[in-house]
Amino acid sequence: MPSEMAIPHYTGKMTDWIMNEDEPEAFNHAITVMTLMTIMSAVCEFVCDLIYNITMSRIHTSIQGLVFQSVLNQDIAFFDKASTGDIVSRITTDTNTMSESLSEKLSLLMWYFMRVIFLFGSMLLLSTRLSIFTALGLPIIWIIPEFSGQFYQKLSVQVQESLAKANDVATETFSSMKTVRSFANEDGETERYRKCLEDTYALNKVEAAGYAASTWTNSMSSLALKVSILYYGGRLVTGSDVSSGDLVSFVLYELQFTSAVEVLMSYWPHVKKAVGASEKIFEYVDRKPDIPPDGSLTPQSLKGHVQFKNITFAYPKRPDTDVLKNISLELKPGQITALVGPSGSGKSTIVSLLERFYQPQNGEILLDQKPLLEYKDQYLHEKISVVSQEPVLFARSVRENIKYGKENASDEEMRAAAKLANADDFIDNLPKGYDTDAGEKGGQVSGGQKQRIAIARALIQKPQILVLDDATSSLDTESEHRVYSALQKNCTVLLISHRLSGVEDADHIIFLRDGEVAEEGNHEELLAKHGFYEEFVNQQNTSIHRNTEDVTNSGQ
């Protein structure tokens, strides 16, 4: 930069030589110095740009990774409240907006800020009076961009929120494409997405108008300052206060100076825009997950004895509605315990509490007589595996999906888990066996196959407690019975099912109603009570009988 700053100085020297007809050596010396200075300036600029861009790329990658990790570390209640599209928008769009503004605009801001300092210093050396006159006009140039910068910062937040809504619509639509297609609602979803984009476009138009007005005002004020300096400088030359060469040098410096100030002022709103985008990003980074500190217990052996003692719980989104009401139950080691009851009775909530996704408002959960909170989180999820009714498979091979539960597992362990889940035979018959791609969310396999792969993924961890939340609903009765027979020999099982075939063979059955334990016992004991469970069994039998009649009638 100093080499570039010297060019106007030697241009002034050349002017004095031309006007005063000095020795030619002075002219040659000025040309040589200017050439060397230009080459040095170009080399330095290249090296600085290279280092800066590499550094900013590294920062962008680090920020994106930091935001992603911060989101993954949030409590489950956070994901209940935030939409997927909003989260994805923060991690991708907002970080890109911030990084692009900082990497491009911040580098120029730093560069031109240093130019302003050096240029003004050179101007002071040439003429103090002209420099002071120039400085008096700067506040006019500075005020307008500051106001426009604040406007951009607020507008940027609105633009990011609008983009997040559009991303939310797109994510929701693509993830539910089968439902959209089945209702032939492609046009409706397109219209929803277009409306979100129109909102963003309206904000972008306001942003563009503000930028144009700010740029025009900056240009006009800078032009007025240049004309004033030329007039005042001419008066000083006439009065012999400065030489003609010094005035030429000063004007060249001043042109670069005001140009640098214009760039600073025009890029300042972009930096404020990046600040606006970063506000949404760092909301995630700074957010402290509402979960208790990680425990420290990692015992070598675990029996799998679970006790819920006087548990009362309400979800964060509905704090006034108790889903579980002073409930107590027990899962004994090596037994299958079934939870049954109408929808909304609290069955899946018990699973969420066991996984420590939420904390109860009252009561205590014990695992092998120790509070669940005292166990290390990673250890706990290695010992407790959950398979839901709609398990999620990743767009990877079946092998990778099963080993997701234990990445360092051998192929022998993988096959053993698949056999326990009654999945080995059908996997071998897939086009590429265990290397067959399961498709996004398991779309390349049937519902029953997906459930068996998910059960194998859970079993490969060799959990001490296995939770099946309606996880065999897509299996036929024979396959379901085989799975339960294999599981009974290996671990404590908590079974949630709406099918009688899975429940009646359980060692212990708990019937939930309105968040309370209404009845418990084995199948025969509960039938003898002639209560809620018997009513549940009768409804199941009636449904089976009706379905059988429908099949018979359709066959006739």
Coordinates of C-alpha atoms in Angstrom, one line a residue:
M1 CA 0.0 0.0 0.0
P2 CA 2.8 2.6 0.8
S3 CA 4.1 2.0 -2.7
E4 CA 0.7 2.8 -4.3
M5 CA 0.4 5.8 -2.1
A6 CA 3.7 7.2 -3.5
I7 CA 2.4 7.4 -7.1
P8 CA 0.5 10.8 -6.7
H9 CA 3.6 12.2 -4.9
Y10 CA 5.9 11.5 -7.8
T11 CA 3.2 12.6 -10.3
G12 CA 3.4 16.0 -8.6
K13 CA 7.2 16.0 -8.8
M14 CA 6.8 15.3 -12.6
T15 CA 4.4 18.3 -12.8
D16 CA 7.0 20.6 -11.2
W17 CA 9.7 19.3 -13.5
I18 CA 7.6 20.0 -16.6
M19 CA 6.6 23.5 -15.4
N20 CA 10.1 24.4 -14.2
E21 CA 12.0 22.5 -16.8
D22 CA 14.3 20.8 -14.3
E23 CA 17.0 18.3 -15.2
P24 CA 15.8 15.2 -17.2
E25 CA 17.4 13.0 -14.5
A26 CA 14.6 14.0 -12.1
F27 CA 11.9 13.0 -14.6
N28 CA 13.6 9.6 -15.2
H29 CA 14.0 9.0 -11.5
A30 CA 10.3 9.7 -10.9
I31 CA 9.3 7.3 -13.7
T32 CA 11.5 4.5 -12.4
V33 CA 10.3 4.9 -8.8
M34 CA 6.6 4.9 -9.9
T35 CA 7.2 1.7 -12.0
L36 CA 8.8 -0.2 -9.1
M37 CA 6.2 1.0 -6.7
T38 CA 3.4 -0.2 -9.0
I39 CA 4.9 -3.7 -9.3
M40 CA 5.5 -3.9 -5.5
S41 CA 1.9 -2.8 -4.9
A42 CA 0.5 -5.5 -7.3
V43 CA 2.5 -8.3 -5.7
C44 CA 1.6 -7.3 -2.1
E45 CA -2.1 -7.0 -3.1
F46 CA -2.1 -10.5 -4.6
V47 CA -0.4 -12.1 -1.5
C48 CA -2.8 -10.3 0.9
D49 CA -5.9 -11.3 -1.1
L50 CA -4.8 -14.9 -1.2
I51 CA -4.2 -15.1 2.5
Y52 CA -7.4 -13.3 3.3
N53 CA -9.6 -15.4 1.1
I54 CA -8.2 -18.6 2.5
T55 CA -8.7 -17.4 6.0
M56 CA -12.3 -16.3 5.4
S57 CA -13.2 -19.7 3.7
R58 CA -11.9 -21.4 6.8
I59 CA -14.0 -19.1 9.0
H60 CA -17.1 -19.8 7.0
T61 CA -16.6 -23.5 7.3
S62 CA -16.0 -23.2 11.0
I63 CA -19.1 -21.1 11.6
Q64 CA -21.3 -23.5 9.6
G65 CA -19.9 -26.4 11.5
L66 CA -20.4 -24.5 14.8
V67 CA -24.1 -23.7 14.1
F68 CA -24.8 -27.3 13.0
Q69 CA -23.2 -28.7 16.2
S70 CA -25.0 -26.2 18.3
V71 CA -28.4 -27.3 16.8
L72 CA -27.6 -30.9 17.3
N73 CA -26.9 -30.3 21.0
Q74 CA -30.2 -28.6 21.6
D75 CA -33.0 -30.3 23.7
I76 CA -35.8 -32.1 21.9
A77 CA -38.2 -29.3 23.0
F78 CA -36.2 -26.9 20.7
F79 CA -37.0 -29.1 17.7
D80 CA -40.7 -29.3 18.7
K81 CA -40.9 -25.5 18.4
A82 CA -38.6 -24.8 15.5
S83 CA -39.5 -25.9 12.0
T84 CA -37.0 -27.9 9.9
G85 CA -37.0 -25.3 7.1
D86 CA -36.1 -22.5 9.6
I87 CA -33.2 -24.6 11.0
V88 CA -31.9 -25.4 7.6
S89 CA -32.2 -21.8 6.5
R90 CA -30.1 -20.7 9.5
I91 CA -27.4 -23.2 8.8
T92 CA -27.1 -22.6 5.1
T93 CA -28.7 -19.4 3.8
D94 CA -27.9 -17.2 6.8
T95 CA -24.3 -18.4 7.2
N96 CA -23.7 -18.0 3.5
T97 CA -25.1 -14.4 3.6
M98 CA -23.0 -13.5 6.6
S99 CA -19.8 -15.2 5.2
E100 CA -20.2 -13.7 1.8
S101 CA -20.7 -10.2 3.1
L102 CA -17.7 -10.6 5.5
S103 CA -15.4 -12.3 3.1
E104 CA -15.9 -9.9 0.2
K105 CA -17.1 -6.7 1.8
L106 CA -15.1 -6.8 5.0
S107 CA -11.8 -7.4 3.1
L108 CA -12.6 -4.3 1.0
L109 CA -13.6 -2.3 4.1
M110 CA -10.2 -3.2 5.7
W111 CA -8.3 -2.4 2.6
Y112 CA -10.0 0.9 1.9
F113 CA -9.9 1.9 5.6
M114 CA -6.1 1.6 5.5
R115 CA -6.0 3.5 2.2
V116 CA -8.0 6.3 3.9
I117 CA -5.5 6.5 6.7
F118 CA -2.4 6.6 4.4
L119 CA -4.0 9.0 1.9
F120 CA -5.1 11.5 4.5
G121 CA -1.6 11.4 6.1
S122 CA -0.1 12.1 2.7
M123 CA -2.6 15.0 2.2
L124 CA -1.6 16.5 5.5
L125 CA 2.1 16.5 4.5
L126 CA 1.2 18.4 1.3
S127 CA -1.3 21.0 2.7
T128 CA -2.7 21.2 6.2
R129 CA -5.3 23.8 5.2
L130 CA -6.6 21.7 2.3
S131 CA -6.7 18.6 4.4
I132 CA -8.7 20.3 7.2
F133 CA -11.1 21.7 4.5
T134 CA -11.5 18.1 3.2
A135 CA -12.1 16.7 6.6
L136 CA -14.9 19.3 7.3
G137 CA -16.9 17.8 4.4
L138 CA -16.6 14.2 5.6
P139 CA -19.4 14.2 8.2
I140 CA -21.9 14.8 5.4
I141 CA -20.7 11.7 3.5
W142 CA -20.7 9.6 6.7
I143 CA -24.1 10.4 8.1
I144 CA -26.2 9.0 5.3
P145 CA -24.6 5.5 5.2
E146 CA -24.9 5.2 8.9
F147 CA -28.7 5.7 8.7
S148 CA -29.0 3.4 5.7
G149 CA -26.9 0.8 7.5
Q150 CA -29.3 0.6 10.4
F151 CA -32.1 0.3 7.9
Y152 CA -30.3 -2.6 6.2
Q153 CA -29.7 -4.4 9.5
K154 CA -33.4 -4.4 10.4
L155 CA -34.4 -5.3 6.8
S156 CA -31.9 -8.1 6.7
V157 CA -33.6 -9.9 9.6
Q158 CA -36.9 -9.7 7.8
V159 CA -35.4 -11.0 4.6
Q160 CA -33.8 -14.0 6.5
E161 CA -37.1 -14.8 8.2
S162 CA -38.9 -14.6 4.9
L163 CA -36.4 -17.0 3.2
A164 CA -36.7 -19.4 6.2
K165 CA -40.5 -19.6 5.6
A166 CA -39.9 -20.4 2.0
N167 CA -37.4 -23.1 2.9
D168 CA -39.9 -24.5 5.4
V169 CA -42.5 -24.8 2.7
A170 CA -40.1 -26.5 0.3
T171 CA -38.7 -28.9 3.0
E172 CA -42.2 -29.9 4.2
T173 CA -43.4 -30.4 0.6
F174 CA -40.5 -32.5 -0.6
S175 CA -40.5 -34.7 2.6
S176 CA -44.3 -35.4 2.1
M177 CA -44.2 -35.8 -1.7
K178 CA -46.3 -38.9 -1.7
T179 CA -49.1 -37.2 0.2
V180 CA -48.9 -34.1 -2.1
R181 CA -49.1 -36.4 -5.1
S182 CA -52.0 -38.5 -3.7
F183 CA -54.1 -35.4 -3.3
A184 CA -52.9 -33.9 -6.6
N185 CA -52.0 -30.7 -4.8
E186 CA -48.8 -29.8 -6.7
D187 CA -50.3 -26.5 -7.8
G188 CA -51.4 -25.7 -4.3
E189 CA -47.9 -26.2 -2.9
T190 CA -46.4 -24.3 -5.7
E191 CA -48.7 -21.4 -5.0
R192 CA -47.7 -21.5 -1.3
Y193 CA -44.1 -21.4 -2.2
R194 CA -44.6 -18.6 -4.7
K195 CA -46.4 -16.5 -2.1
C196 CA -43.4 -16.9 0.3
L197 CA -41.0 -15.9 -2.6
E198 CA -43.2 -12.9 -3.4
D199 CA -42.9 -11.7 0.2
T200 CA -39.1 -12.0 -0.1
Y201 CA -39.1 -10.2 -3.4
A202 CA -41.1 -7.3 -1.9
L203 CA -38.4 -6.9 0.8
N204 CA -35.7 -7.2 -1.8
K205 CA -37.2 -4.3 -3.8
V206 CA -37.2 -2.1 -0.7
E207 CA -33.6 -3.1 -0.1
A208 CA -32.7 -2.3 -3.7
A209 CA -34.4 1.1 -3.6
G210 CA -32.7 2.0 -0.3
Y211 CA -29.3 1.0 -1.8
A212 CA -29.8 3.0 -4.9
A213 CA -30.8 6.1 -2.9
S214 CA -27.8 5.7 -0.6
T215 CA -25.4 5.3 -3.5
W216 CA -26.8 8.3 -5.3
T217 CA -26.6 10.5 -2.2
N218 CA -23.0 9.5 -1.5
S219 CA -22.0 10.3 -5.1
M220 CA -23.5 13.7 -5.1
S221 CA -22.0 14.7 -1.7
S222 CA -18.6 13.4 -2.9
L223 CA -18.8 15.4 -6.1
A224 CA -19.7 18.6 -4.2
L225 CA -16.7 18.1 -2.0
K226 CA -14.3 17.6 -5.0
V227 CA -15.5 20.8 -6.7
S228 CA -15.1 22.7 -3.4
I229 CA -11.5 21.5 -3.0
L230 CA -10.6 22.4 -6.5
Y231 CA -11.9 25.9 -6.0
Y232 CA -10.1 26.4 -2.7
G233 CA -6.9 24.8 -4.0
G234 CA -6.9 27.2 -7.0
R235 CA -7.1 30.1 -4.6
L236 CA -4.1 28.8 -2.6
V237 CA -2.0 28.3 -5.7
T238 CA -2.9 31.9 -6.8
G239 CA -1.7 33.1 -3.4
S240 CA 1.5 31.1 -3.7
D241 CA 0.6 29.1 -0.6
V242 CA 1.1 25.8 -2.4
S243 CA 2.9 24.9 -5.6
S244 CA 1.1 23.7 -8.7
G245 CA 2.8 20.2 -8.4
D246 CA 1.6 20.0 -4.7
L247 CA -1.9 20.8 -5.8
V248 CA -1.8 18.2 -8.5
S249 CA -0.5 15.6 -5.9
F250 CA -3.1 16.7 -3.4
V251 CA -6.0 16.5 -5.9
L252 CA -4.9 13.0 -7.0
Y253 CA -4.7 12.0 -3.3
E254 CA -8.0 13.6 -2.6
L255 CA -9.7 11.8 -5.6
Q256 CA -8.4 8.5 -4.2
F257 CA -9.4 9.5 -0.7
T258 CA -13.0 10.4 -1.5
S259 CA -13.3 7.3 -3.7
A260 CA -12.1 5.2 -0.8
V261 CA -14.5 6.9 1.6
E262 CA -17.3 6.3 -0.9
V263 CA -16.5 2.6 -1.0
L264 CA -16.4 2.5 2.8
M265 CA -19.8 4.1 3.0
S266 CA -21.3 2.0 0.2
Y267 CA -20.1 -1.3 1.8
W268 CA -21.0 -0.3 5.3
P269 CA -24.7 -1.2 4.8
H270 CA -23.7 -4.7 3.6
V271 CA -21.7 -5.3 6.8
K272 CA -24.8 -4.2 8.7
K273 CA -26.8 -6.7 6.7
A274 CA -24.3 -9.4 7.6
V275 CA -24.8 -8.4 11.2
G276 CA -28.5 -8.8 10.8
A277 CA -28.0 -12.3 9.4
S278 CA -25.6 -13.2 12.2
E279 CA -28.2 -12.2 14.8
K280 CA -30.4 -15.2 13.8
I281 CA -27.3 -17.5 13.5
F282 CA -26.0 -16.7 17.0
E283 CA -29.4 -17.1 18.5
Y284 CA -28.8 -20.8 17.9
V285 CA -25.1 -20.7 18.9
D286 CA -25.8 -18.8 22.1
R287 CA -28.9 -20.8 23.1
K288 CA -28.3 -22.9 26.1
P289 CA -30.2 -26.3 25.8
D290 CA -32.8 -26.7 28.5
I291 CA -31.4 -30.1 29.7
P292 CA -29.6 -31.0 32.9
P293 CA -25.9 -31.5 33.0
D294 CA -24.6 -34.8 31.7
G295 CA -24.2 -37.5 34.4
S296 CA -21.1 -39.6 35.1
L297 CA -22.4 -43.1 35.7
T298 CA -21.1 -45.7 33.2
P299 CA -21.4 -49.1 35.0
Q300 CA -19.8 -52.2 33.4
S301 CA -23.0 -54.2 33.9
L302 CA -26.6 -53.0 33.7
K303 CA -29.6 -55.2 34.7
G304 CA -32.2 -52.9 33.0
H305 CA -34.5 -52.5 35.9
V306 CA -36.6 -49.3 35.3
Q307 CA -38.9 -47.6 37.8
F308 CA -41.1 -44.6 37.3
K309 CA -42.0 -43.2 40.7
N310 CA -44.9 -40.7 41.0
I311 CA -44.1 -39.0 37.6
T312 CA -46.0 -35.9 36.6
F313 CA -45.2 -34.4 33.2
A314 CA -46.5 -31.7 30.8
Y315 CA -45.0 -30.9 27.4
P316 CA -43.2 -27.4 27.2
K317 CA -45.7 -26.3 24.5
R318 CA -48.6 -27.2 26.7
P319 CA -47.4 -26.5 30.3
D320 CA -50.9 -26.4 31.8
T321 CA -51.9 -29.9 30.5
D322 CA -50.5 -32.8 32.4
V323 CA -49.9 -35.8 30.1
L324 CA -48.8 -38.0 32.9
K325 CA -50.4 -37.7 36.3
N326 CA -48.5 -39.0 39.4
I327 CA -47.8 -42.3 37.5
S328 CA -45.7 -45.2 38.9
L329 CA -44.7 -48.3 36.9
E330 CA -41.9 -50.8 36.7
L331 CA -40.0 -52.6 33.9
K332 CA -38.4 -55.7 35.3
P333 CA -35.1 -57.2 33.8
G334 CA -35.6 -59.9 31.2
Q335 CA -39.3 -59.4 30.8
I336 CA -41.6 -58.0 28.1
T337 CA -43.8 -55.2 29.6
A338 CA -46.6 -54.0 27.4
L339 CA -48.2 -50.5 27.5
V340 CA -51.7 -50.3 26.1
G341 CA -54.4 -47.7 26.1
P342 CA -56.3 -45.2 24.0
S343 CA -54.5 -42.6 21.9
G344 CA -53.3 -39.7 24.1
S345 CA -53.0 -41.7 27.3
G346 CA -49.3 -41.1 27.6
K347 CA -47.6 -44.2 26.2
S348 CA -45.1 -42.5 23.9
T349 CA -44.5 -39.8 26.5
I350 CA -43.1 -42.5 28.8
V351 CA -40.7 -43.5 26.1
S352 CA -39.6 -39.9 25.6
L353 CA -38.9 -39.6 29.4
L354 CA -37.0 -42.9 29.4
E355 CA -34.8 -41.5 26.6
R356 CA -34.3 -38.4 28.7
F357 CA -35.7 -36.2 25.9
Y358 CA -37.7 -34.3 28.6
Q359 CA -37.6 -34.0 32.3
P360 CA -40.7 -34.6 34.5
Q361 CA -42.1 -31.8 36.6
N362 CA -42.4 -34.1 39.6
G363 CA -41.3 -37.6 40.5
E364 CA -38.2 -39.6 39.7
I365 CA -37.0 -42.2 37.1
L366 CA -34.6 -44.9 38.4
L367 CA -32.4 -47.2 36.4
D368 CA -31.0 -50.1 38.5
Q369 CA -32.0 -48.1 41.6
K370 CA -30.0 -45.0 40.5
P371 CA -31.5 -41.8 39.2
L372 CA -31.6 -41.7 35.4
L373 CA -30.0 -38.2 35.5
E374 CA -26.8 -39.6 37.0
Y375 CA -26.0 -41.7 33.9
K376 CA -23.8 -40.4 31.2
D377 CA -25.9 -39.5 28.2
Q378 CA -23.9 -41.5 25.6
Y379 CA -23.8 -44.5 27.8
L380 CA -27.6 -44.3 28.4
H381 CA -28.4 -44.3 24.7
E382 CA -26.1 -47.2 24.1
K383 CA -28.0 -49.2 26.7
I384 CA -31.5 -48.1 25.7
S385 CA -32.6 -48.6 22.1
V386 CA -35.9 -47.4 20.7
V387 CA -37.7 -48.4 17.5
S388 CA -40.8 -46.4 16.5
Q389 CA -43.7 -47.2 14.3
E390 CA -42.3 -45.1 11.5
P391 CA -38.5 -45.6 11.9
V392 CA -36.2 -43.4 9.8
L393 CA -33.7 -45.1 7.5
F394 CA -31.0 -43.0 5.9
A395 CA -30.3 -42.8 2.1
R396 CA -27.4 -45.3 2.6
S397 CA -26.9 -49.0 2.2
V398 CA -28.8 -51.4 4.4
R399 CA -25.4 -52.3 5.9
E400 CA -24.7 -48.7 6.9
N401 CA -28.2 -48.3 8.3
I402 CA -27.9 -51.3 10.6
K403 CA -24.3 -50.4 11.6
Y404 CA -25.5 -46.8 12.4
G405 CA -26.3 -48.2 15.8
K406 CA -22.7 -49.3 16.2
E407 CA -20.3 -48.1 13.5
N408 CA -17.4 -50.3 14.4
A409 CA -19.5 -53.5 14.4
S410 CA -18.3 -56.5 12.4
D411 CA -20.3 -58.1 9.6
E412 CA -20.9 -61.1 11.9
E413 CA -22.5 -58.8 14.5
M414 CA -24.5 -57.2 11.8
R415 CA -25.9 -60.5 10.5
A416 CA -26.6 -61.7 14.1
A417 CA -28.7 -58.6 14.8
A418 CA -30.5 -59.0 11.4
K419 CA -31.3 -62.7 12.2
L420 CA -32.7 -61.7 15.7
A421 CA -34.9 -59.1 13.9
N422 CA -36.0 -61.8 11.3
A423 CA -34.5 -59.6 8.6
D424 CA -31.5 -61.6 7.3
D425 CA -33.4 -63.7 4.8
F426 CA -35.1 -60.8 3.0
I427 CA -31.9 -58.7 3.0
D428 CA -30.0 -61.4 1.2
N429 CA -32.7 -61.5 -1.5
L430 CA -32.4 -57.7 -2.2
P431 CA -30.6 -56.8 -5.5
K432 CA -27.3 -56.1 -3.8
G433 CA -27.9 -57.8 -0.4
Y434 CA -26.7 -55.7 2.5
D435 CA -25.2 -53.2 0.1
T436 CA -28.6 -52.3 -1.4
D437 CA -29.5 -48.6 -1.0
A438 CA -32.4 -48.2 1.3
G439 CA -33.4 -44.9 -0.3
E440 CA -34.3 -41.6 1.4
K441 CA -36.2 -42.4 4.6
G442 CA -36.2 -46.1 3.6
G443 CA -38.3 -45.5 0.5
Q444 CA -36.8 -48.4 -1.4
V445 CA -38.0 -51.1 1.0
S446 CA -41.5 -52.1 2.3
G447 CA -42.9 -50.9 5.6
G448 CA -42.3 -54.3 7.3
Q449 CA -38.8 -54.6 5.9
K450 CA -38.0 -51.1 7.2
Q451 CA -39.2 -52.0 10.7
R452 CA -37.1 -55.1 10.7
I453 CA -34.0 -53.2 9.6
A454 CA -34.7 -50.7 12.3
I455 CA -35.0 -53.4 14.9
A456 CA -31.7 -54.9 13.7
R457 CA -30.1 -51.4 14.0
A458 CA -31.3 -51.3 17.6
L459 CA -30.2 -54.8 18.5
I460 CA -26.7 -54.5 17.1
Q461 CA -25.9 -52.2 20.1
K462 CA -26.9 -55.2 22.3
P463 CA -29.0 -52.9 24.4
Q464 CA -30.1 -53.8 27.9
I465 CA -33.5 -52.1 27.4
L466 CA -35.3 -52.2 24.1
V467 CA -38.4 -50.1 23.4
L468 CA -40.7 -51.0 20.6
D469 CA -43.2 -48.2 20.1
D470 CA -45.6 -49.9 17.7
A471 CA -42.5 -51.1 15.9
T472 CA -44.0 -54.3 14.5
S473 CA -47.3 -52.8 13.2
S474 CA -46.3 -53.6 9.6
L475 CA -45.2 -57.2 10.3
D476 CA -47.5 -60.2 9.9
T477 CA -48.4 -62.2 13.0
E478 CA -45.9 -65.0 12.4
S479 CA -43.0 -62.5 11.9
E480 CA -44.0 -60.5 14.9
H481 CA -44.1 -63.7 17.1
R482 CA -40.6 -64.7 15.9
V483 CA -39.2 -61.2 16.7
Y484 CA -40.7 -61.3 20.2
S485 CA -39.5 -64.8 20.9
A486 CA -35.9 -63.8 20.0
L487 CA -36.1 -60.6 22.1
Q488 CA -37.4 -62.2 25.2
K489 CA -34.1 -64.1 25.6
N490 CA -31.8 -61.0 25.4
C491 CA -33.1 -57.9 27.2
T492 CA -35.7 -55.9 29.0
V493 CA -38.4 -55.0 26.5
L494 CA -41.0 -52.2 26.7
L495 CA -43.7 -52.9 24.1
I496 CA -46.3 -50.4 22.9
S497 CA -48.7 -51.9 20.5
H498 CA -52.3 -51.5 19.3
R499 CA -52.4 -55.2 18.2
L500 CA -53.5 -57.9 20.6
S501 CA -51.1 -60.4 19.1
G502 CA -48.2 -58.5 20.4
V503 CA -49.6 -57.7 23.8
E504 CA -51.2 -61.0 25.1
D505 CA -47.9 -62.8 25.3
A506 CA -46.2 -60.0 27.4
D507 CA -45.1 -60.9 30.9
H508 CA -46.7 -57.8 32.3
I509 CA -49.3 -55.5 30.8
I510 CA -50.0 -51.9 32.0
F511 CA -53.2 -50.2 30.8
L512 CA -53.0 -46.4 30.7
R513 CA -56.0 -44.1 30.6
D514 CA -55.8 -40.2 30.8
G515 CA -52.2 -40.3 31.9
E516 CA -52.8 -42.7 34.8
V517 CA -52.3 -46.5 35.4
A518 CA -55.8 -47.8 35.2
E519 CA -55.0 -51.5 35.4
E520 CA -52.0 -53.8 35.3
G521 CA -51.2 -57.6 35.4
N522 CA -50.8 -60.3 32.8
H523 CA -53.3 -61.1 30.1
E524 CA -55.4 -63.6 32.1
E525 CA -55.4 -61.5 35.2
L526 CA -56.6 -58.4 33.4
L527 CA -59.3 -60.3 31.6
A528 CA -60.6 -61.6 34.9
K529 CA -61.0 -58.0 36.1
H530 CA -63.6 -57.3 33.4
G531 CA -62.3 -53.7 33.1
F532 CA -60.7 -51.5 30.5
Y533 CA -58.3 -54.2 29.2
E534 CA -61.2 -56.6 28.6
E535 CA -62.9 -53.8 26.6
F536 CA -59.7 -53.3 24.6
V537 CA -59.5 -57.0 23.8
N538 CA -63.1 -57.2 22.8
Q539 CA -62.6 -54.2 20.5
Q540 CA -59.6 -55.9 18.9
N541 CA -61.5 -59.2 18.4
T542 CA -64.5 -57.4 16.9
S543 CA -62.2 -55.5 14.5
I544 CA -60.5 -58.8 13.5
H545 CA -63.8 -60.5 13.0
R546 CA -65.1 -57.6 10.9
N547 CA -62.0 -57.6 8.7
T548 CA -62.3 -61.3 8.2
E549 CA -65.9 -61.0 7.1
D550 CA -65.0 -58.2 4.7
V551 CA -62.3 -60.3 3.1
T552 CA -64.7 -63.3 2.8
N553 CA -67.5 -61.1 1.2
S554 CA -65.1 -59.6 -1.3
G555 CA -63.9 -63.0 -2.3
Q556 CA -67.5 -64.1 -3.0

